[in-house]
Amino acid sequence: GYLLGVIILFAGKKRLTIAPKPSENSLFVAWSMFKHAVYCSPRKQATSPTADPTDSEANSGLRPGVQQASMQSPVNGDWLDRVQRDGGFDRVKVQNVRLLGRVTAVLLSLAFYMATITQTTTTYILQGELMQEPVNRSDGYKIPASMFAGFDALTILGAVPLLYGIIYPVWSTLDFSFQLNHLRKIGMGMLISLISLLAAFLVEFHRRECNHHIVLDPLTLQNTTIAEMSILFQIPQYMLAGLAEVMVIISALEFAYFFSPKPMKGFCIGMAYAVSGVGGLLSSLIVTITNSIDTSLYYRPNASDTGHVHVFYVILIGCVSVGLVLFYFAARNFRSLH
């Protein structure tokens, strides 16, 4: 796969366009604005009717015309308005930093969602290992529960062409007031992820209520308590999780590219990938804290009938709900600027 990707990259090398190097580092400019806002206290410059604007410009140390523009600009505003007014920064650069901040807020609000998508390869599999296989084999071979996580990957492979090739284009041609922009796609994906966790919670709740029997695990050679509930009940939660990944992650990358300032697109796309790593760390932190509070809140093979793992799913549902609320406010703040 990696070799094929390298071959494709070099095959289209002649069509690649190398963007010219910017004259200055955009992040350095943003850091300069932040330092100016922190170390320079806000000053309201009162001018008398007889004051000479030329003298005020000469004594301010700013470029000619900046002081006059600052006197004409409104006193009220956020810290970037004050930086532009008092620091003499270019208006376009100030707007780029403001846009960068709001795009960053939207991306960081997805960290709580990213903390839950890792459950498809961890908690969901552990849940499946304590459920009954759909087919009892006479040779003692046990189908790994991780194989059912393939429904997540199959859903992703099917949802990408279906959504981006049929549903989204057709929806855009219809005269609906509710258009599927990037932010709405992300929000709908997070709601679908919430439904996936709710389905996993219901499966876990009923799994605890089912009859259990002890079997010998052929891999670990240890006795494991298995619920008399088919592992096929996990398929909906895997498919919903895969659909949510398509709607959230792809839309987040598109959002970071199309709406970030032009000099900072690479930084914003890198941040979109970094949020995924932050979500993985947050997921590990949730599991660690949960186990430190009560070990019965996570899966233990020999105590599956007495544990309270369904509470862990409630914690995950609450985590996504918090992320959804933060995303709502971050998206509304971005839309007010855009």
GROMACS .gro file of C-alpha atoms in nm:
model
  338
    1GLY     CA    1   0.000   0.000   0.000
    2TYR     CA    2   0.275   0.246   0.092
    3LEU     CA    3   0.476   0.152  -0.220
    4LEU     CA    4   0.170   0.208  -0.439
    5GLY     CA    5   0.117   0.549  -0.281
    6VAL     CA    6   0.479   0.649  -0.349
    7ILE     CA    7   0.448   0.538  -0.713
    8ILE     CA    8   0.128   0.741  -0.759
    9LEU     CA    9   0.292   1.044  -0.599
   10PHE     CA   10   0.592   1.042  -0.832
   11ALA     CA   11   0.374   0.960  -1.133
   12GLY     CA   12   0.189   1.288  -1.092
   13LYS     CA   13   0.494   1.490  -0.991
   14LYS     CA   14   0.482   1.701  -1.309
   15ARG     CA   15   0.134   1.822  -1.222
   16LEU     CA   16   0.223   1.928  -0.870
   17THR     CA   17   0.222   2.300  -0.804
   18ILE     CA   18   0.469   2.430  -0.549
   19ALA     CA   19   0.332   2.735  -0.373
   20PRO     CA   20   0.576   3.023  -0.325
   21LYS     CA   21   0.725   3.059   0.018
   22PRO     CA   22   0.547   3.329   0.221
   23SER     CA   23   0.741   3.642   0.299
   24GLU     CA   24   0.689   3.596   0.673
   25ASN     CA   25   0.582   3.327   0.916
   26SER     CA   26   0.210   3.360   0.981
   27LEU     CA   27   0.234   3.184   1.317
   28PHE     CA   28   0.509   3.424   1.422
   29VAL     CA   29   0.280   3.714   1.332
   30ALA     CA   30   0.001   3.560   1.540
   31TRP     CA   31   0.241   3.513   1.832
   32SER     CA   32   0.351   3.877   1.802
   33MET     CA   33  -0.011   3.988   1.822
   34PHE     CA   34  -0.068   3.771   2.128
   35LYS     CA   35   0.239   3.911   2.304
   36HIS     CA   36   0.128   4.263   2.225
   37ALA     CA   37  -0.215   4.192   2.374
   38VAL     CA   38  -0.064   4.042   2.691
   39TYR     CA   39   0.220   4.282   2.766
   40CYS     CA   40   0.061   4.603   2.642
   41SER     CA   41  -0.225   4.708   2.865
   42PRO     CA   42  -0.525   4.864   2.687
   43ARG     CA   43  -0.500   5.239   2.671
   44LYS     CA   44  -0.779   5.469   2.573
   45GLN     CA   45  -0.622   5.763   2.402
   46ALA     CA   46  -0.825   6.070   2.474
   47THR     CA   47  -0.780   6.348   2.222
   48SER     CA   48  -0.885   6.704   2.273
   49PRO     CA   49  -1.055   6.905   1.994
   50THR     CA   50  -0.738   7.116   1.954
   51ALA     CA   51  -0.496   6.824   1.942
   52ASP     CA   52  -0.285   6.789   1.631
   53PRO     CA   53  -0.316   6.441   1.475
   54THR     CA   54   0.029   6.479   1.317
   55ASP     CA   55   0.196   6.523   1.657
   56SER     CA   56   0.017   6.219   1.801
   57GLU     CA   57   0.137   6.009   1.508
   58ALA     CA   58   0.493   6.127   1.549
   59ASN     CA   59   0.497   6.051   1.924
   60SER     CA   60   0.326   5.712   1.895
   61GLY     CA   61   0.606   5.537   1.709
   62LEU     CA   62   0.358   5.380   1.466
   63ARG     CA   63   0.351   5.403   1.090
   64PRO     CA   64   0.198   5.724   0.950
   65GLY     CA   65  -0.177   5.694   0.924
   66VAL     CA   66  -0.208   5.410   1.178
   67GLN     CA   67  -0.278   5.639   1.471
   68GLN     CA   68  -0.543   5.824   1.272
   69ALA     CA   69  -0.708   5.495   1.180
   70SER     CA   70  -0.702   5.384   1.540
   71MET     CA   71  -0.876   5.703   1.652
   72GLN     CA   72  -1.146   5.641   1.394
   73SER     CA   73  -1.188   5.275   1.493
   74PRO     CA   74  -1.432   5.187   1.771
   75VAL     CA   75  -1.297   5.162   2.123
   76ASN     CA   76  -1.500   4.850   2.200
   77GLY     CA   77  -1.402   4.514   2.054
   78ASP     CA   78  -1.202   4.202   2.127
   79TRP     CA   79  -0.830   4.186   2.192
   80LEU     CA   80  -0.752   4.160   1.821
   81ASP     CA   81  -0.934   4.487   1.755
   82ARG     CA   82  -0.717   4.646   2.023
   83VAL     CA   83  -0.405   4.493   1.869
   84GLN     CA   84  -0.495   4.635   1.531
   85ARG     CA   85  -0.580   4.973   1.679
   86ASP     CA   86  -0.281   5.013   1.911
   87GLY     CA   87  -0.017   4.789   1.757
   88GLY     CA   88  -0.039   4.894   1.398
   89PHE     CA   89  -0.085   4.541   1.260
   90ASP     CA   90  -0.227   4.495   0.914
   91ARG     CA   91  -0.603   4.447   0.903
   92VAL     CA   92  -0.584   4.140   0.679
   93LYS     CA   93  -0.334   3.971   0.912
   94VAL     CA   94  -0.553   4.047   1.212
   95GLN     CA   95  -0.852   3.894   1.036
   96ASN     CA   96  -0.644   3.586   0.950
   97VAL     CA   97  -0.551   3.539   1.315
   98ARG     CA   98  -0.914   3.584   1.420
   99LEU     CA   99  -1.024   3.324   1.165
  100LEU     CA  100  -0.745   3.091   1.278
  101GLY     CA  101  -0.868   3.112   1.636
  102ARG     CA  102  -1.224   3.025   1.546
  103VAL     CA  103  -1.125   2.739   1.316
  104THR     CA  104  -0.902   2.608   1.595
  105ALA     CA  105  -1.192   2.624   1.842
  106VAL     CA  106  -1.407   2.413   1.610
  107LEU     CA  107  -1.133   2.153   1.564
  108LEU     CA  108  -1.048   2.132   1.936
  109SER     CA  109  -1.414   2.075   2.022
  110LEU     CA  110  -1.390   1.745   1.829
  111ALA     CA  111  -1.141   1.600   2.080
  112PHE     CA  112  -1.424   1.456   2.290
  113TYR     CA  113  -1.564   1.279   1.985
  114MET     CA  114  -1.219   1.152   1.889
  115ALA     CA  115  -1.194   0.998   2.236
  116THR     CA  116  -1.489   0.772   2.155
  117ILE     CA  117  -1.406   0.648   1.805
  118THR     CA  118  -1.117   0.448   1.953
  119GLN     CA  119  -1.378   0.239   2.134
  120THR     CA  120  -1.449   0.051   1.810
  121THR     CA  121  -1.106  -0.111   1.840
  122THR     CA  122  -1.100  -0.145   2.219
  123THR     CA  123  -1.417  -0.148   2.427
  124TYR     CA  124  -1.645  -0.280   2.153
  125ILE     CA  125  -1.410  -0.574   2.094
  126LEU     CA  126  -1.388  -0.651   2.465
  127GLN     CA  127  -1.767  -0.651   2.475
  128GLY     CA  128  -1.781  -0.894   2.184
  129GLU     CA  129  -1.535  -1.133   2.348
  130LEU     CA  130  -1.790  -1.187   2.625
  131MET     CA  131  -2.075  -1.265   2.385
  132GLN     CA  132  -2.174  -1.584   2.207
  133GLU     CA  133  -2.055  -1.662   1.856
  134PRO     CA  134  -2.323  -1.696   1.587
  135VAL     CA  135  -2.197  -2.042   1.485
  136ASN     CA  136  -2.071  -2.314   1.720
  137ARG     CA  137  -1.779  -2.494   1.560
  138SER     CA  138  -1.712  -2.855   1.649
  139ASP     CA  139  -1.336  -2.815   1.610
  140GLY     CA  140  -1.322  -2.563   1.894
  141TYR     CA  141  -1.210  -2.275   1.673
  142LYS     CA  142  -1.323  -1.939   1.809
  143ILE     CA  143  -1.398  -1.653   1.571
  144PRO     CA  144  -1.212  -1.347   1.706
  145ALA     CA  145  -1.438  -1.067   1.820
  146SER     CA  146  -1.206  -0.825   1.642
  147MET     CA  147  -1.329  -0.961   1.308
  148PHE     CA  148  -1.667  -0.798   1.370
  149ALA     CA  149  -1.490  -0.463   1.388
  150GLY     CA  150  -1.457  -0.506   1.013
  151PHE     CA  151  -1.817  -0.386   0.984
  152ASP     CA  152  -1.682  -0.045   1.083
  153ALA     CA  153  -1.431  -0.050   0.796
  154LEU     CA  154  -1.685  -0.189   0.549
  155THR     CA  155  -1.928   0.089   0.640
  156ILE     CA  156  -1.657   0.349   0.578
  157LEU     CA  157  -1.572   0.199   0.239
  158GLY     CA  158  -1.939   0.200   0.140
  159ALA     CA  159  -2.040   0.533   0.292
  160VAL     CA  160  -1.769   0.745   0.124
  161PRO     CA  161  -1.884   0.685  -0.238
  162LEU     CA  162  -2.249   0.678  -0.134
  163LEU     CA  163  -2.240   1.010   0.049
  164TYR     CA  164  -1.994   1.201  -0.169
  165GLY     CA  165  -2.102   1.048  -0.498
  166ILE     CA  166  -2.481   1.040  -0.462
  167ILE     CA  167  -2.639   1.180  -0.145
  168TYR     CA  168  -2.445   1.506  -0.102
  169PRO     CA  169  -2.458   1.608  -0.473
  170VAL     CA  170  -2.828   1.525  -0.501
  171TRP     CA  171  -2.906   1.708  -0.177
  172SER     CA  172  -2.725   2.021  -0.299
  173THR     CA  173  -2.940   2.030  -0.615
  174LEU     CA  174  -3.265   2.017  -0.418
  175ASP     CA  175  -3.422   2.341  -0.303
  176PHE     CA  176  -3.395   2.274   0.069
  177SER     CA  177  -3.339   2.547   0.325
  178PHE     CA  178  -3.133   2.299   0.530
  179GLN     CA  179  -2.813   2.265   0.327
  180LEU     CA  180  -2.545   2.018   0.433
  181ASN     CA  181  -2.244   2.239   0.491
  182HIS     CA  182  -1.930   2.116   0.664
  183LEU     CA  183  -2.037   2.216   1.014
  184ARG     CA  184  -2.377   2.048   0.982
  185LYS     CA  185  -2.215   1.730   0.853
  186ILE     CA  186  -1.987   1.725   1.156
  187GLY     CA  187  -2.276   1.784   1.394
  188MET     CA  188  -2.487   1.510   1.235
  189GLY     CA  189  -2.191   1.273   1.253
  190MET     CA  190  -2.148   1.339   1.623
  191LEU     CA  191  -2.518   1.268   1.677
  192ILE     CA  192  -2.479   0.937   1.491
  193SER     CA  193  -2.181   0.855   1.713
  194LEU     CA  194  -2.402   0.924   2.013
  195ILE     CA  195  -2.658   0.676   1.879
  196SER     CA  196  -2.380   0.418   1.829
  197LEU     CA  197  -2.277   0.447   2.193
  198LEU     CA  198  -2.641   0.427   2.299
  199ALA     CA  199  -2.675   0.103   2.099
  200ALA     CA  200  -2.362  -0.033   2.269
  201PHE     CA  201  -2.509   0.063   2.606
  202LEU     CA  202  -2.832  -0.126   2.532
  203VAL     CA  203  -2.636  -0.431   2.417
  204GLU     CA  204  -2.427  -0.424   2.733
  205PHE     CA  205  -2.733  -0.378   2.954
  206HIS     CA  206  -2.908  -0.682   2.803
  207ARG     CA  207  -2.585  -0.883   2.800
  208ARG     CA  208  -2.565  -0.852   3.176
  209GLU     CA  209  -2.923  -0.974   3.213
  210CYS     CA  210  -2.871  -1.284   2.997
  211ASN     CA  211  -2.772  -1.625   3.123
  212HIS     CA  212  -2.399  -1.691   3.138
  213HIS     CA  213  -2.183  -1.997   3.107
  214ILE     CA  214  -1.813  -2.059   3.155
  215VAL     CA  215  -1.604  -2.171   2.857
  216LEU     CA  216  -1.235  -2.236   2.806
  217ASP     CA  217  -1.072  -1.977   2.583
  218PRO     CA  218  -0.851  -2.169   2.335
  219LEU     CA  219  -0.618  -1.872   2.297
  220THR     CA  220  -0.551  -1.783   2.660
  221LEU     CA  221  -0.639  -2.129   2.805
  222GLN     CA  222  -0.838  -1.953   3.077
  223ASN     CA  223  -1.201  -1.983   3.180
  224THR     CA  224  -1.415  -1.699   3.046
  225THR     CA  225  -1.773  -1.613   3.136
  226ILE     CA  226  -1.974  -1.582   2.815
  227ALA     CA  227  -2.323  -1.436   2.787
  228GLU     CA  228  -2.583  -1.632   2.593
  229MET     CA  229  -2.634  -1.339   2.357
  230SER     CA  230  -2.525  -1.338   1.993
  231ILE     CA  231  -2.237  -1.113   1.897
  232LEU     CA  232  -2.436  -1.016   1.586
  233PHE     CA  233  -2.617  -0.759   1.802
  234GLN     CA  234  -2.298  -0.553   1.784
  235ILE     CA  235  -2.324  -0.496   1.409
  236PRO     CA  236  -2.547  -0.181   1.431
  237GLN     CA  237  -2.312  -0.003   1.671
  238TYR     CA  238  -2.012  -0.078   1.447
  239MET     CA  239  -2.191   0.046   1.135
  240LEU     CA  240  -2.312   0.363   1.305
  241ALA     CA  241  -1.961   0.432   1.431
  242GLY     CA  242  -1.822   0.393   1.077
  243LEU     CA  243  -2.084   0.627   0.931
  244ALA     CA  244  -2.003   0.884   1.201
  245GLU     CA  245  -1.631   0.867   1.116
  246VAL     CA  246  -1.702   0.945   0.750
  247MET     CA  247  -1.922   1.243   0.832
  248VAL     CA  248  -1.702   1.391   1.105
  249ILE     CA  249  -1.341   1.324   1.011
  250ILE     CA  250  -1.363   1.390   0.635
  251SER     CA  251  -1.579   1.700   0.690
  252ALA     CA  252  -1.337   1.827   0.955
  253LEU     CA  253  -1.042   1.796   0.714
  254GLU     CA  254  -1.238   1.974   0.441
  255PHE     CA  255  -1.340   2.243   0.687
  256ALA     CA  256  -0.978   2.295   0.799
  257TYR     CA  257  -0.866   2.331   0.437
  258PHE     CA  258  -1.141   2.547   0.288
  259PHE     CA  259  -1.204   2.787   0.577
  260SER     CA  260  -0.861   2.836   0.728
  261PRO     CA  261  -0.656   3.143   0.629
  262LYS     CA  262  -0.455   3.083   0.313
  263PRO     CA  263  -0.111   3.123   0.480
  264MET     CA  264  -0.213   2.882   0.761
  265LYS     CA  265  -0.385   2.594   0.576
  266GLY     CA  266  -0.104   2.347   0.646
  267PHE     CA  267  -0.110   2.432   1.016
  268CYS     CA  268  -0.488   2.389   1.041
  269ILE     CA  269  -0.486   2.055   0.857
  270GLY     CA  270  -0.206   1.935   1.086
  271MET     CA  271  -0.413   2.045   1.383
  272ALA     CA  272  -0.708   1.842   1.255
  273TYR     CA  273  -0.488   1.532   1.261
  274ALA     CA  274  -0.340   1.627   1.599
  275VAL     CA  275  -0.687   1.646   1.753
  276SER     CA  276  -0.725   1.276   1.672
  277GLY     CA  277  -0.416   1.202   1.881
  278VAL     CA  278  -0.547   1.419   2.163
  279GLY     CA  279  -0.870   1.220   2.151
  280GLY     CA  280  -0.675   0.895   2.188
  281LEU     CA  281  -0.495   1.030   2.494
  282LEU     CA  282  -0.826   1.149   2.638
  283SER     CA  283  -0.974   0.803   2.581
  284SER     CA  284  -0.687   0.637   2.771
  285LEU     CA  285  -0.728   0.891   3.050
  286ILE     CA  286  -1.100   0.813   3.079
  287VAL     CA  287  -1.032   0.439   3.105
  288THR     CA  288  -0.753   0.493   3.361
  289ILE     CA  289  -0.965   0.719   3.582
  290THR     CA  290  -1.261   0.480   3.555
  291ASN     CA  291  -1.052   0.182   3.663
  292SER     CA  292  -0.901   0.378   3.952
  293ILE     CA  293  -1.248   0.464   4.081
  294ASP     CA  294  -1.407   0.120   4.042
  295THR     CA  295  -1.261  -0.179   3.857
  296SER     CA  296  -1.611  -0.316   3.795
  297LEU     CA  297  -1.677  -0.027   3.553
  298TYR     CA  298  -1.463  -0.190   3.283
  299TYR     CA  299  -1.448  -0.536   3.133
  300ARG     CA  300  -1.312  -0.823   3.343
  301PRO     CA  301  -1.350  -1.170   3.187
  302ASN     CA  302  -1.418  -1.348   3.514
  303ALA     CA  303  -1.670  -1.097   3.647
  304SER     CA  304  -1.876  -1.004   3.342
  305ASP     CA  305  -2.205  -1.092   3.507
  306THR     CA  306  -2.147  -0.877   3.815
  307GLY     CA  307  -1.970  -0.578   3.659
  308HIS     CA  308  -2.118  -0.239   3.586
  309VAL     CA  309  -1.964  -0.172   3.247
  310HIS     CA  310  -2.288  -0.016   3.124
  311VAL     CA  311  -2.197   0.281   3.345
  312PHE     CA  312  -1.879   0.321   3.138
  313TYR     CA  313  -2.090   0.360   2.827
  314VAL     CA  314  -2.291   0.627   3.005
  315ILE     CA  315  -1.963   0.809   3.070
  316LEU     CA  316  -1.876   0.787   2.699
  317ILE     CA  317  -2.221   0.915   2.604
  318GLY     CA  318  -2.170   1.208   2.840
  319CYS     CA  319  -1.828   1.271   2.685
  320VAL     CA  320  -1.973   1.296   2.334
  321SER     CA  321  -2.257   1.512   2.465
  322VAL     CA  322  -2.009   1.758   2.615
  323GLY     CA  323  -1.819   1.764   2.287
  324LEU     CA  324  -2.141   1.824   2.095
  325VAL     CA  325  -2.228   2.123   2.315
  326LEU     CA  326  -1.879   2.269   2.277
  327PHE     CA  327  -1.895   2.214   1.902
  328TYR     CA  328  -2.231   2.393   1.884
  329PHE     CA  329  -2.095   2.708   2.047
  330ALA     CA  330  -1.769   2.694   1.849
  331ALA     CA  331  -1.960   2.651   1.522
  332ARG     CA  332  -2.200   2.933   1.605
  333ASN     CA  333  -1.904   3.158   1.690
  334PHE     CA  334  -1.740   3.073   1.358
  335ARG     CA  335  -2.058   3.132   1.158
  336SER     CA  336  -2.095   3.477   1.315
  337LEU     CA  337  -1.754   3.568   1.170
  338HIS     CA  338  -1.787   3.390   0.837
   0.00000   0.00000   0.00000
